[in-house]
Amino acid sequence: QVLLVESGGGLVQAGGSLRLSCAASGRTFSRYVMGWFRQAPGKEREFVAAINWDSDDNTYYRDSVKGRFTISRDNAKNTLYLQMNSLKPEDTAVYYCAATYERCSTYGCYAEIRNYNYWGQGTQVTVSS
């Protein structure tokens, strides 16, 4: 069992930056694959980025955020991060962190919402033009 709490959302102008954090409870945080998803009004929740449990080298991003967003984790602090740079109005959404015990090896596995067992409550990110 893991409890996830996001923070760091807010209002920013296009081109600006935000860093989201996701604090996780539980002693086994380091054994979860962690992901960030987002949901804009009227749209389905979509994958943003994921990171494997063992290394920052195993990271995955949707194409539209590659080169702008960076996912990372600090297992000692039980915290997941999403650094978002060069933000665009189309990045506006509620951002959720999620965790899964699934042992993924493909992008499709990391991006599949149904594979994630635990979800935070979300944090709003609004990018003005």
PDB file of N, CA and C in Angstrom, residues 10 12 37-38 49 55 63-64 66 73 98 113 129:
ATOM      1  N   GLY A  10       0.494  25.189 -10.123  1.00  0.00           N
ATOM      2  CA  GLY A  10       0.211  26.613 -10.032  1.00  0.00           C
ATOM      3  C   GLY A  10      -0.030  27.219 -11.387  1.00  0.00           C
ATOM      4  N   VAL A  12       1.412  29.667 -14.364  1.00  0.00           N
ATOM      5  CA  VAL A  12       2.686  30.136 -14.908  1.00  0.00           C
ATOM      6  C   VAL A  12       2.454  30.610 -16.330  1.00  0.00           C
ATOM      7  N   PHE A  37       0.803  11.433 -14.898  1.00  0.00           N
ATOM      8  CA  PHE A  37      -0.255  11.510 -15.894  1.00  0.00           C
ATOM      9  C   PHE A  37      -0.895  12.881 -15.777  1.00  0.00           C
ATOM     10  N   ARG A  38      -1.686  13.254 -16.774  1.00  0.00           N
ATOM     11  CA  ARG A  38      -2.391  14.532 -16.708  1.00  0.00           C
ATOM     12  C   ARG A  38      -3.742  14.408 -17.379  1.00  0.00           C
ATOM     13  N   ALA A  49       4.986  10.823 -18.200  1.00  0.00           N
ATOM     14  CA  ALA A  49       6.350  10.314 -18.011  1.00  0.00           C
ATOM     15  C   ALA A  49       6.333   9.213 -16.960  1.00  0.00           C
ATOM     16  N   SER A  55      16.607   3.068 -11.487  1.00  0.00           N
ATOM     17  CA  SER A  55      17.598   3.975 -12.043  1.00  0.00           C
ATOM     18  C   SER A  55      16.932   5.122 -12.795  1.00  0.00           C
ATOM     19  N   ASP A  63       5.786  12.012 -26.445  1.00  0.00           N
ATOM     20  CA  ASP A  63       6.570  12.782 -27.409  1.00  0.00           C
ATOM     21  C   ASP A  63       6.454  14.286 -27.186  1.00  0.00           C
ATOM     22  N   SER A  64       5.285  14.758 -26.823  1.00  0.00           N
ATOM     23  CA  SER A  64       5.060  16.205 -26.744  1.00  0.00           C
ATOM     24  C   SER A  64       5.809  16.865 -25.580  1.00  0.00           C
ATOM     25  N   LYS A  66       8.976  15.532 -24.465  1.00  0.00           N
ATOM     26  CA  LYS A  66      10.403  15.183 -24.542  1.00  0.00           C
ATOM     27  C   LYS A  66      11.243  16.439 -24.742  1.00  0.00           C
ATOM     28  N   ARG A  73      13.466  10.686  -9.305  1.00  0.00           N
ATOM     29  CA  ARG A  73      12.977  10.198  -8.014  1.00  0.00           C
ATOM     30  C   ARG A  73      14.116  10.193  -7.018  1.00  0.00           C
ATOM     31  N   ALA A  98       1.402   8.441  -9.968  1.00  0.00           N
ATOM     32  CA  ALA A  98       0.844   7.105  -9.834  1.00  0.00           C
ATOM     33  C   ALA A  98       1.970   6.103  -9.611  1.00  0.00           C
ATOM     34  N   ILE A 113      -2.478   3.295 -18.364  1.00  0.00           N
ATOM     35  CA  ILE A 113      -3.086   3.776 -17.118  1.00  0.00           C
ATOM     36  C   ILE A 113      -3.535   2.611 -16.250  1.00  0.00           C
ATOM     37  N   SER A 129      -1.164  32.009 -21.901  1.00  0.00           N
ATOM     38  CA  SER A 129      -0.485  32.392 -23.155  1.00  0.00           C
ATOM     39  C   SER A 129      -0.108  33.861 -23.149  1.00  0.00           C
TER      40      SER A 129
END
